[in-house]
Amino acid sequence: MRILFVTNMYPSVERPGYGAFVWHQADQLQQAGHDVDVVNILGFQSKLNYVRGAIEVARRTRQSPYDIVHAHYGLSAFPAWFRRRAPLVITLHGGDVLSTRLQSCLSRFIWRFADGVVVVSEELRRKIPGVVIPCGVDLAVFRPYDRQASRARLGWPPHKALILFPYDPARPVKRYDLARAAVDELGRQGLDVELMSVSGVKNSEMPWYYSAADVMLLCSDWEGSPTSVKEALACNLPVVATDVGDLREIMRGVSGSRICAQNVGDIARNLGEVLAATLRDRCHSRSAMARYDQAATIQRLLLVYRQILGSRAGRRVA
């Protein structure tokens, strides 16, 4: 197939790790023998880039016969709407439905004009009907490395308990304030612990960070289907997370990780308990992430594409 991705979540020079899960889908589709082009809308630079994106989509689809135009994220569907001929698939990732009222309203409007809708969690499907396909993980990339070798490579302290916060602290939804306060509370209890905030890192480098840490912390206000949790667990890193998105499904069958309330006391208590358990036995969660193998995700996505194309071909015959 010839596929055009239209997205405002994609790695760029300014944000090398941003939207890496979309890049992985494009890469896996290409490895499966399909041609994938990308219109990357740098919406964080200027909202005018959505207009430029619409012009670029119209130009490309006028010049080339694409089989599918696939918009990742609700706002990206508006530029994708200006495609020529090809059916439109939209993947809703969470923030486009769960964040601001404006974004939610726009996503609830635009999905009705798509030929197919994919959502990344059951929580989103209850709000907008679609096929549930969580973003997958490339298990060939996300695998565990030796902890001390990883710390030496990154220049991290060799003997402290390290809690990984793999998000931009400036993003309010990620609640760095809670992470900071919980780790400070552990320090007051006498633990030699440090919060390691990591963002802007190439996705291919992240396995070293997951392998170097003792536990990953997520305390967001909301999520769709957080890929970072799957990546951490694929690297045998235990996770403490608030009950958002499809965390309960992701952690199904995983021992050594915790879902906690979104308050400093409960986050600190669970971090302390997971750290104590980690000292006795390293987490073994990688096998549970086989159900999120990116290759299987791509096959489910291709099935959606083929069903849409088959339905369209049937209408033409009729």
CSV table of C-alpha atoms in Angstrom, one decimal:
chain,number,residue,atom,x,y,z
A,1,MET,CA,0.0,0.0,0.0
A,2,ARG,CA,0.9,3.7,-0.3
A,3,ILE,CA,0.1,5.4,3.0
A,4,LEU,CA,0.4,9.0,4.0
A,5,PHE,CA,0.7,9.8,7.7
A,6,VAL,CA,-0.5,13.2,8.8
A,7,THR,CA,0.5,14.0,12.4
A,8,ASN,CA,1.5,16.7,14.9
A,9,MET,CA,3.4,14.0,17.0
A,10,TYR,CA,6.6,13.0,15.3
A,11,PRO,CA,10.3,13.2,16.1
A,12,SER,CA,12.0,16.4,14.9
A,13,VAL,CA,15.3,18.2,15.5
A,14,GLU,CA,13.6,20.3,18.2
A,15,ARG,CA,11.9,17.2,19.8
A,16,PRO,CA,13.8,14.1,18.9
A,17,GLY,CA,11.7,11.8,21.2
A,18,TYR,CA,8.3,13.3,20.6
A,19,GLY,CA,5.7,11.0,19.0
A,20,ALA,CA,8.2,8.2,18.6
A,21,PHE,CA,5.4,5.7,18.8
A,22,VAL,CA,4.0,7.2,15.5
A,23,TRP,CA,7.4,7.0,13.9
A,24,HIS,CA,7.6,3.3,15.0
A,25,GLN,CA,4.3,2.6,13.3
A,26,ALA,CA,5.6,4.2,10.1
A,27,ASP,CA,8.9,2.3,10.3
A,28,GLN,CA,7.2,-1.0,10.9
A,29,LEU,CA,4.8,-0.5,8.0
A,30,GLN,CA,7.8,0.2,5.8
A,31,GLN,CA,9.6,-2.9,7.0
A,32,ALA,CA,6.5,-4.9,6.1
A,33,GLY,CA,6.9,-3.7,2.5
A,34,HIS,CA,4.5,-0.7,2.4
A,35,ASP,CA,5.4,2.9,1.2
A,36,VAL,CA,4.8,5.5,4.0
A,37,ASP,CA,5.2,9.2,3.6
A,38,VAL,CA,4.8,11.7,6.5
A,39,VAL,CA,3.4,15.2,6.8
A,40,ASN,CA,4.8,16.3,10.1
A,41,ILE,CA,2.8,19.3,11.4
A,42,LEU,CA,5.0,21.3,13.8
A,43,GLY,CA,2.0,22.7,15.6
A,44,PHE,CA,4.1,23.6,18.7
A,45,GLN,CA,5.9,26.2,16.6
A,46,SER,CA,2.9,27.9,15.1
A,47,LYS,CA,-0.8,27.1,14.6
A,48,LEU,CA,-0.4,28.3,11.0
A,49,ASN,CA,1.5,25.1,10.4
A,50,TYR,CA,-1.9,23.3,10.4
A,51,VAL,CA,-2.9,25.4,7.4
A,52,ARG,CA,0.4,24.7,5.7
A,53,GLY,CA,-0.1,21.0,6.5
A,54,ALA,CA,-3.5,21.1,4.8
A,55,ILE,CA,-2.0,22.6,1.7
A,56,GLU,CA,0.8,19.9,1.8
A,57,VAL,CA,-1.8,17.1,2.1
A,58,ALA,CA,-3.8,18.4,-0.8
A,59,ARG,CA,-0.7,18.8,-2.9
A,60,ARG,CA,0.7,15.3,-2.2
A,61,THR,CA,-2.6,13.5,-2.6
A,62,ARG,CA,-3.3,15.3,-5.9
A,63,GLN,CA,0.1,14.3,-7.2
A,64,SER,CA,0.3,10.7,-5.9
A,65,PRO,CA,-2.4,8.0,-5.6
A,66,TYR,CA,-2.3,7.1,-1.9
A,67,ASP,CA,-4.3,4.1,-0.7
A,68,ILE,CA,-4.8,5.4,2.8
A,69,VAL,CA,-4.3,8.8,4.5
A,70,HIS,CA,-3.8,8.1,8.3
A,71,ALA,CA,-4.1,11.1,10.7
A,72,HIS,CA,-2.5,10.6,14.1
A,73,TYR,CA,-4.2,12.8,16.8
A,74,GLY,CA,-7.5,14.6,16.4
A,75,LEU,CA,-6.1,18.0,15.4
A,76,SER,CA,-4.1,16.4,12.6
A,77,ALA,CA,-7.3,15.1,11.1
A,78,PHE,CA,-8.3,18.6,10.0
A,79,PRO,CA,-5.3,19.0,7.6
A,80,ALA,CA,-5.8,15.4,6.5
A,81,TRP,CA,-9.4,16.2,5.7
A,82,PHE,CA,-8.1,18.1,2.6
A,83,ARG,CA,-6.8,14.9,1.0
A,84,ARG,CA,-7.9,13.9,-2.5
A,85,ARG,CA,-9.7,10.5,-3.1
A,86,ALA,CA,-7.9,8.3,-0.5
A,87,PRO,CA,-9.9,7.1,2.5
A,88,LEU,CA,-9.1,8.7,5.9
A,89,VAL,CA,-8.2,6.8,9.0
A,90,ILE,CA,-7.9,8.7,12.3
A,91,THR,CA,-6.1,7.5,15.4
A,92,LEU,CA,-7.1,9.2,18.6
A,93,HIS,CA,-4.3,9.0,21.2
A,94,GLY,CA,-5.8,10.5,24.4
A,95,GLY,CA,-4.9,14.1,24.8
A,96,ASP,CA,-7.1,14.9,21.8
A,97,VAL,CA,-10.2,13.6,23.6
A,98,LEU,CA,-9.3,13.9,27.3
A,99,SER,CA,-7.5,17.3,27.6
A,100,THR,CA,-9.0,20.7,26.9
A,101,ARG,CA,-12.6,21.1,26.1
A,102,LEU,CA,-11.7,22.7,22.7
A,103,GLN,CA,-9.5,19.8,21.6
A,104,SER,CA,-12.2,17.3,22.8
A,105,CYS,CA,-14.9,19.1,20.9
A,106,LEU,CA,-12.8,19.2,17.7
A,107,SER,CA,-12.0,15.5,17.9
A,108,ARG,CA,-15.6,14.6,18.6
A,109,PHE,CA,-16.5,16.6,15.4
A,110,ILE,CA,-13.9,15.4,13.0
A,111,TRP,CA,-14.0,11.6,13.6
A,112,ARG,CA,-17.5,11.5,12.1
A,113,PHE,CA,-16.0,12.3,8.7
A,114,ALA,CA,-13.4,9.5,8.8
A,115,ASP,CA,-13.7,6.2,7.0
A,116,GLY,CA,-12.1,4.5,10.0
A,117,VAL,CA,-11.4,5.4,13.6
A,118,VAL,CA,-8.7,3.8,15.8
A,119,VAL,CA,-8.5,4.6,19.6
A,120,VAL,CA,-5.7,3.5,21.8
A,121,SER,CA,-7.7,2.4,24.9
A,122,GLU,CA,-11.1,1.2,26.0
A,123,GLU,CA,-11.5,4.4,28.0
A,124,LEU,CA,-11.4,6.3,24.7
A,125,ARG,CA,-13.7,3.9,22.9
A,126,ARG,CA,-16.3,4.6,25.6
A,127,LYS,CA,-16.2,8.2,24.5
A,128,ILE,CA,-15.7,7.8,20.7
A,129,PRO,CA,-16.5,4.6,18.9
A,130,GLY,CA,-13.5,3.0,17.2
A,131,VAL,CA,-11.3,0.0,16.9
A,132,VAL,CA,-9.0,-0.4,20.0
A,133,ILE,CA,-5.4,-0.7,18.9
A,134,PRO,CA,-2.9,0.4,21.6
A,135,CYS,CA,0.4,1.7,20.4
A,136,GLY,CA,3.0,-1.1,20.4
A,137,VAL,CA,6.6,-1.5,21.5
A,138,ASP,CA,9.5,-2.6,19.3
A,139,LEU,CA,10.8,-5.4,21.5
A,140,ALA,CA,14.0,-5.6,19.5
A,141,VAL,CA,14.8,-2.0,20.6
A,142,PHE,CA,13.3,-2.0,24.1
A,143,ARG,CA,15.2,-4.6,26.0
A,144,PRO,CA,17.0,-4.6,29.3
A,145,TYR,CA,20.7,-3.8,29.7
A,146,ASP,CA,23.0,-4.2,32.7
A,147,ARG,CA,22.1,-1.6,35.3
A,148,GLN,CA,25.6,-0.6,36.3
A,149,ALA,CA,26.8,-0.5,32.7
A,150,SER,CA,23.8,1.7,31.8
A,151,ARG,CA,24.5,4.1,34.7
A,152,ALA,CA,28.2,4.3,33.7
A,153,ARG,CA,27.2,5.0,30.1
A,154,LEU,CA,24.8,7.8,31.2
A,155,GLY,CA,27.1,9.2,34.0
A,156,TRP,CA,24.4,8.5,36.6
A,157,PRO,CA,25.2,7.8,40.3
A,158,PRO,CA,26.1,4.1,40.7
A,159,HIS,CA,24.7,3.4,44.2
A,160,LYS,CA,21.7,5.7,44.7
A,161,ALA,CA,18.1,4.6,44.2
A,162,LEU,CA,17.1,6.3,41.0
A,163,ILE,CA,13.5,7.0,40.1
A,164,LEU,CA,12.9,7.8,36.4
A,165,PHE,CA,10.4,10.5,35.3
A,166,PRO,CA,10.6,10.2,31.5
A,167,TYR,CA,8.6,13.3,30.7
A,168,ASP,CA,9.1,17.0,30.2
A,169,PRO,CA,8.6,18.6,33.7
A,170,ALA,CA,7.2,21.7,32.0
A,171,ARG,CA,4.1,19.7,30.8
A,172,PRO,CA,1.5,20.3,33.5
A,173,VAL,CA,-0.5,17.1,32.7
A,174,LYS,CA,2.5,15.0,33.7
A,175,ARG,CA,2.4,16.4,37.2
A,176,TYR,CA,6.2,16.8,37.9
A,177,ASP,CA,5.1,18.6,41.1
A,178,LEU,CA,3.7,15.3,42.5
A,179,ALA,CA,6.8,13.4,41.4
A,180,ARG,CA,9.1,15.9,43.0
A,181,ALA,CA,7.2,16.0,46.3
A,182,ALA,CA,6.9,12.2,46.6
A,183,VAL,CA,10.7,11.7,46.1
A,184,ASP,CA,11.4,14.5,48.6
A,185,GLU,CA,9.2,12.6,51.0
A,186,LEU,CA,11.3,9.5,50.6
A,187,GLY,CA,14.4,11.5,51.2
A,188,ARG,CA,12.9,12.8,54.5
A,189,GLN,CA,12.3,9.1,55.4
A,190,GLY,CA,16.1,8.5,55.1
A,191,LEU,CA,16.2,6.9,51.6
A,192,ASP,CA,19.2,7.8,49.4
A,193,VAL,CA,17.0,8.4,46.4
A,194,GLU,CA,17.1,10.8,43.4
A,195,LEU,CA,14.5,11.8,40.8
A,196,MET,CA,15.9,11.6,37.2
A,197,SER,CA,13.8,13.7,34.8
A,198,VAL,CA,14.5,12.8,31.2
A,199,SER,CA,13.0,14.3,28.0
A,200,GLY,CA,14.2,15.3,24.5
A,201,VAL,CA,16.1,12.0,24.2
A,202,LYS,CA,16.1,9.9,21.0
A,203,ASN,CA,13.8,7.0,21.4
A,204,SER,CA,16.5,4.5,20.5
A,205,GLU,CA,18.5,5.7,23.5
A,206,MET,CA,15.7,5.3,26.0
A,207,PRO,CA,16.4,1.6,26.8
A,208,TRP,CA,19.6,2.7,28.5
A,209,TYR,CA,17.7,5.1,30.8
A,210,TYR,CA,15.0,2.5,31.6
A,211,SER,CA,17.8,0.0,32.4
A,212,ALA,CA,19.7,2.4,34.6
A,213,ALA,CA,16.8,3.3,36.9
A,214,ASP,CA,15.3,1.4,39.8
A,215,VAL,CA,11.6,2.3,39.1
A,216,MET,CA,9.7,4.5,36.7
A,217,LEU,CA,7.1,7.0,37.9
A,218,LEU,CA,4.0,8.2,36.1
A,219,CYS,CA,1.6,10.5,38.0
A,220,SER,CA,-0.3,12.2,35.1
A,221,ASP,CA,-3.7,13.7,35.3
A,222,TRP,CA,-4.7,11.7,32.2
A,223,GLU,CA,-3.2,9.4,29.6
A,224,GLY,CA,-4.5,7.4,26.6
A,225,SER,CA,-2.3,4.3,26.5
A,226,PRO,CA,1.1,5.4,27.8
A,227,THR,CA,3.8,3.9,25.6
A,228,SER,CA,6.5,4.8,28.2
A,229,VAL,CA,5.0,2.3,30.6
A,230,LYS,CA,5.2,-0.5,28.1
A,231,GLU,CA,8.7,0.5,27.2
A,232,ALA,CA,9.8,0.5,30.8
A,233,LEU,CA,8.2,-2.9,31.5
A,234,ALA,CA,9.8,-4.3,28.3
A,235,CYS,CA,13.2,-3.3,29.9
A,236,ASN,CA,12.2,-5.1,33.2
A,237,LEU,CA,11.8,-1.7,35.0
A,238,PRO,CA,9.0,-1.7,37.5
A,239,VAL,CA,6.5,1.1,37.3
A,240,VAL,CA,4.5,3.1,39.9
A,241,ALA,CA,1.6,4.9,38.2
A,242,THR,CA,-1.6,6.7,38.8
A,243,ASP,CA,-4.8,5.0,37.6
A,244,VAL,CA,-5.1,6.7,34.2
A,245,GLY,CA,-5.7,5.5,30.6
A,246,ASP,CA,-5.4,1.7,30.2
A,247,LEU,CA,-2.7,1.3,32.9
A,248,ARG,CA,-4.7,-1.6,34.6
A,249,GLU,CA,-4.7,-3.5,31.3
A,250,ILE,CA,-1.1,-2.8,30.6
A,251,MET,CA,-0.1,-4.0,34.1
A,252,ARG,CA,-2.3,-7.1,33.9
A,253,GLY,CA,-0.2,-10.1,34.8
A,254,VAL,CA,2.8,-7.9,35.8
A,255,SER,CA,4.2,-8.4,39.3
A,256,GLY,CA,6.3,-5.8,41.1
A,257,SER,CA,4.6,-2.7,39.7
A,258,ARG,CA,1.9,-0.6,41.4
A,259,ILE,CA,-1.1,1.6,40.5
A,260,CYS,CA,-1.6,4.2,43.2
A,261,ALA,CA,-3.8,7.2,44.1
A,262,GLN,CA,-2.8,10.6,42.8
A,263,ASN,CA,-1.5,12.1,46.0
A,264,VAL,CA,2.0,12.5,47.4
A,265,GLY,CA,1.6,10.2,50.3
A,266,ASP,CA,0.4,7.2,48.3
A,267,ILE,CA,2.9,7.8,45.5
A,268,ALA,CA,5.7,7.9,48.1
A,269,ARG,CA,4.5,4.8,49.9
A,270,ASN,CA,4.3,2.7,46.7
A,271,LEU,CA,7.7,4.0,45.5
A,272,GLY,CA,9.3,2.9,48.7
A,273,GLU,CA,7.7,-0.5,48.6
A,274,VAL,CA,8.7,-1.1,45.0
A,275,LEU,CA,12.2,0.0,45.7
A,276,ALA,CA,12.5,-2.4,48.6
A,277,ALA,CA,11.2,-5.2,46.5
A,278,THR,CA,13.6,-4.3,43.7
A,279,LEU,CA,16.6,-4.6,46.0
A,280,ARG,CA,15.6,-8.3,46.7
A,281,ASP,CA,14.7,-9.2,43.1
A,282,ARG,CA,14.9,-7.5,39.7
A,283,CYS,CA,11.6,-7.1,38.0
A,284,HIS,CA,10.8,-9.6,35.2
A,285,SER,CA,8.0,-7.9,33.3
A,286,ARG,CA,9.3,-8.2,29.7
A,287,SER,CA,7.4,-11.3,28.8
A,288,ALA,CA,4.1,-9.7,29.6
A,289,MET,CA,4.8,-7.0,27.0
A,290,ALA,CA,4.7,-9.5,24.2
A,291,ARG,CA,1.0,-8.7,23.7
A,292,TYR,CA,2.1,-5.2,22.7
A,293,ASP,CA,4.7,-6.3,20.2
A,294,GLN,CA,4.7,-3.6,17.5
A,295,ALA,CA,4.6,-6.3,14.7
A,296,ALA,CA,1.3,-7.5,16.0
A,297,THR,CA,0.0,-3.9,16.3
A,298,ILE,CA,0.9,-3.3,12.6
A,299,GLN,CA,-1.0,-6.4,11.5
A,300,ARG,CA,-4.1,-5.2,13.4
A,301,LEU,CA,-3.7,-1.8,11.7
A,302,LEU,CA,-3.3,-3.3,8.3
A,303,LEU,CA,-6.6,-5.2,8.8
A,304,VAL,CA,-8.4,-1.9,9.4
A,305,TYR,CA,-6.9,-0.5,6.2
A,306,ARG,CA,-7.9,-3.6,4.2
A,307,GLN,CA,-11.4,-3.6,5.6
A,308,ILE,CA,-11.9,0.0,4.6
A,309,LEU,CA,-10.4,-0.5,1.1
A,310,GLY,CA,-12.6,-3.6,0.6
A,311,SER,CA,-15.7,-1.8,1.7
A,312,ARG,CA,-14.9,1.1,-0.7
A,313,ALA,CA,-14.3,-1.3,-3.6
A,314,GLY,CA,-17.6,-3.1,-2.9
A,315,ARG,CA,-19.5,0.2,-3.1
A,316,ARG,CA,-17.8,1.0,-6.5
A,317,VAL,CA,-18.9,-2.4,-7.8
A,318,ALA,CA,-22.4,-1.9,-6.6
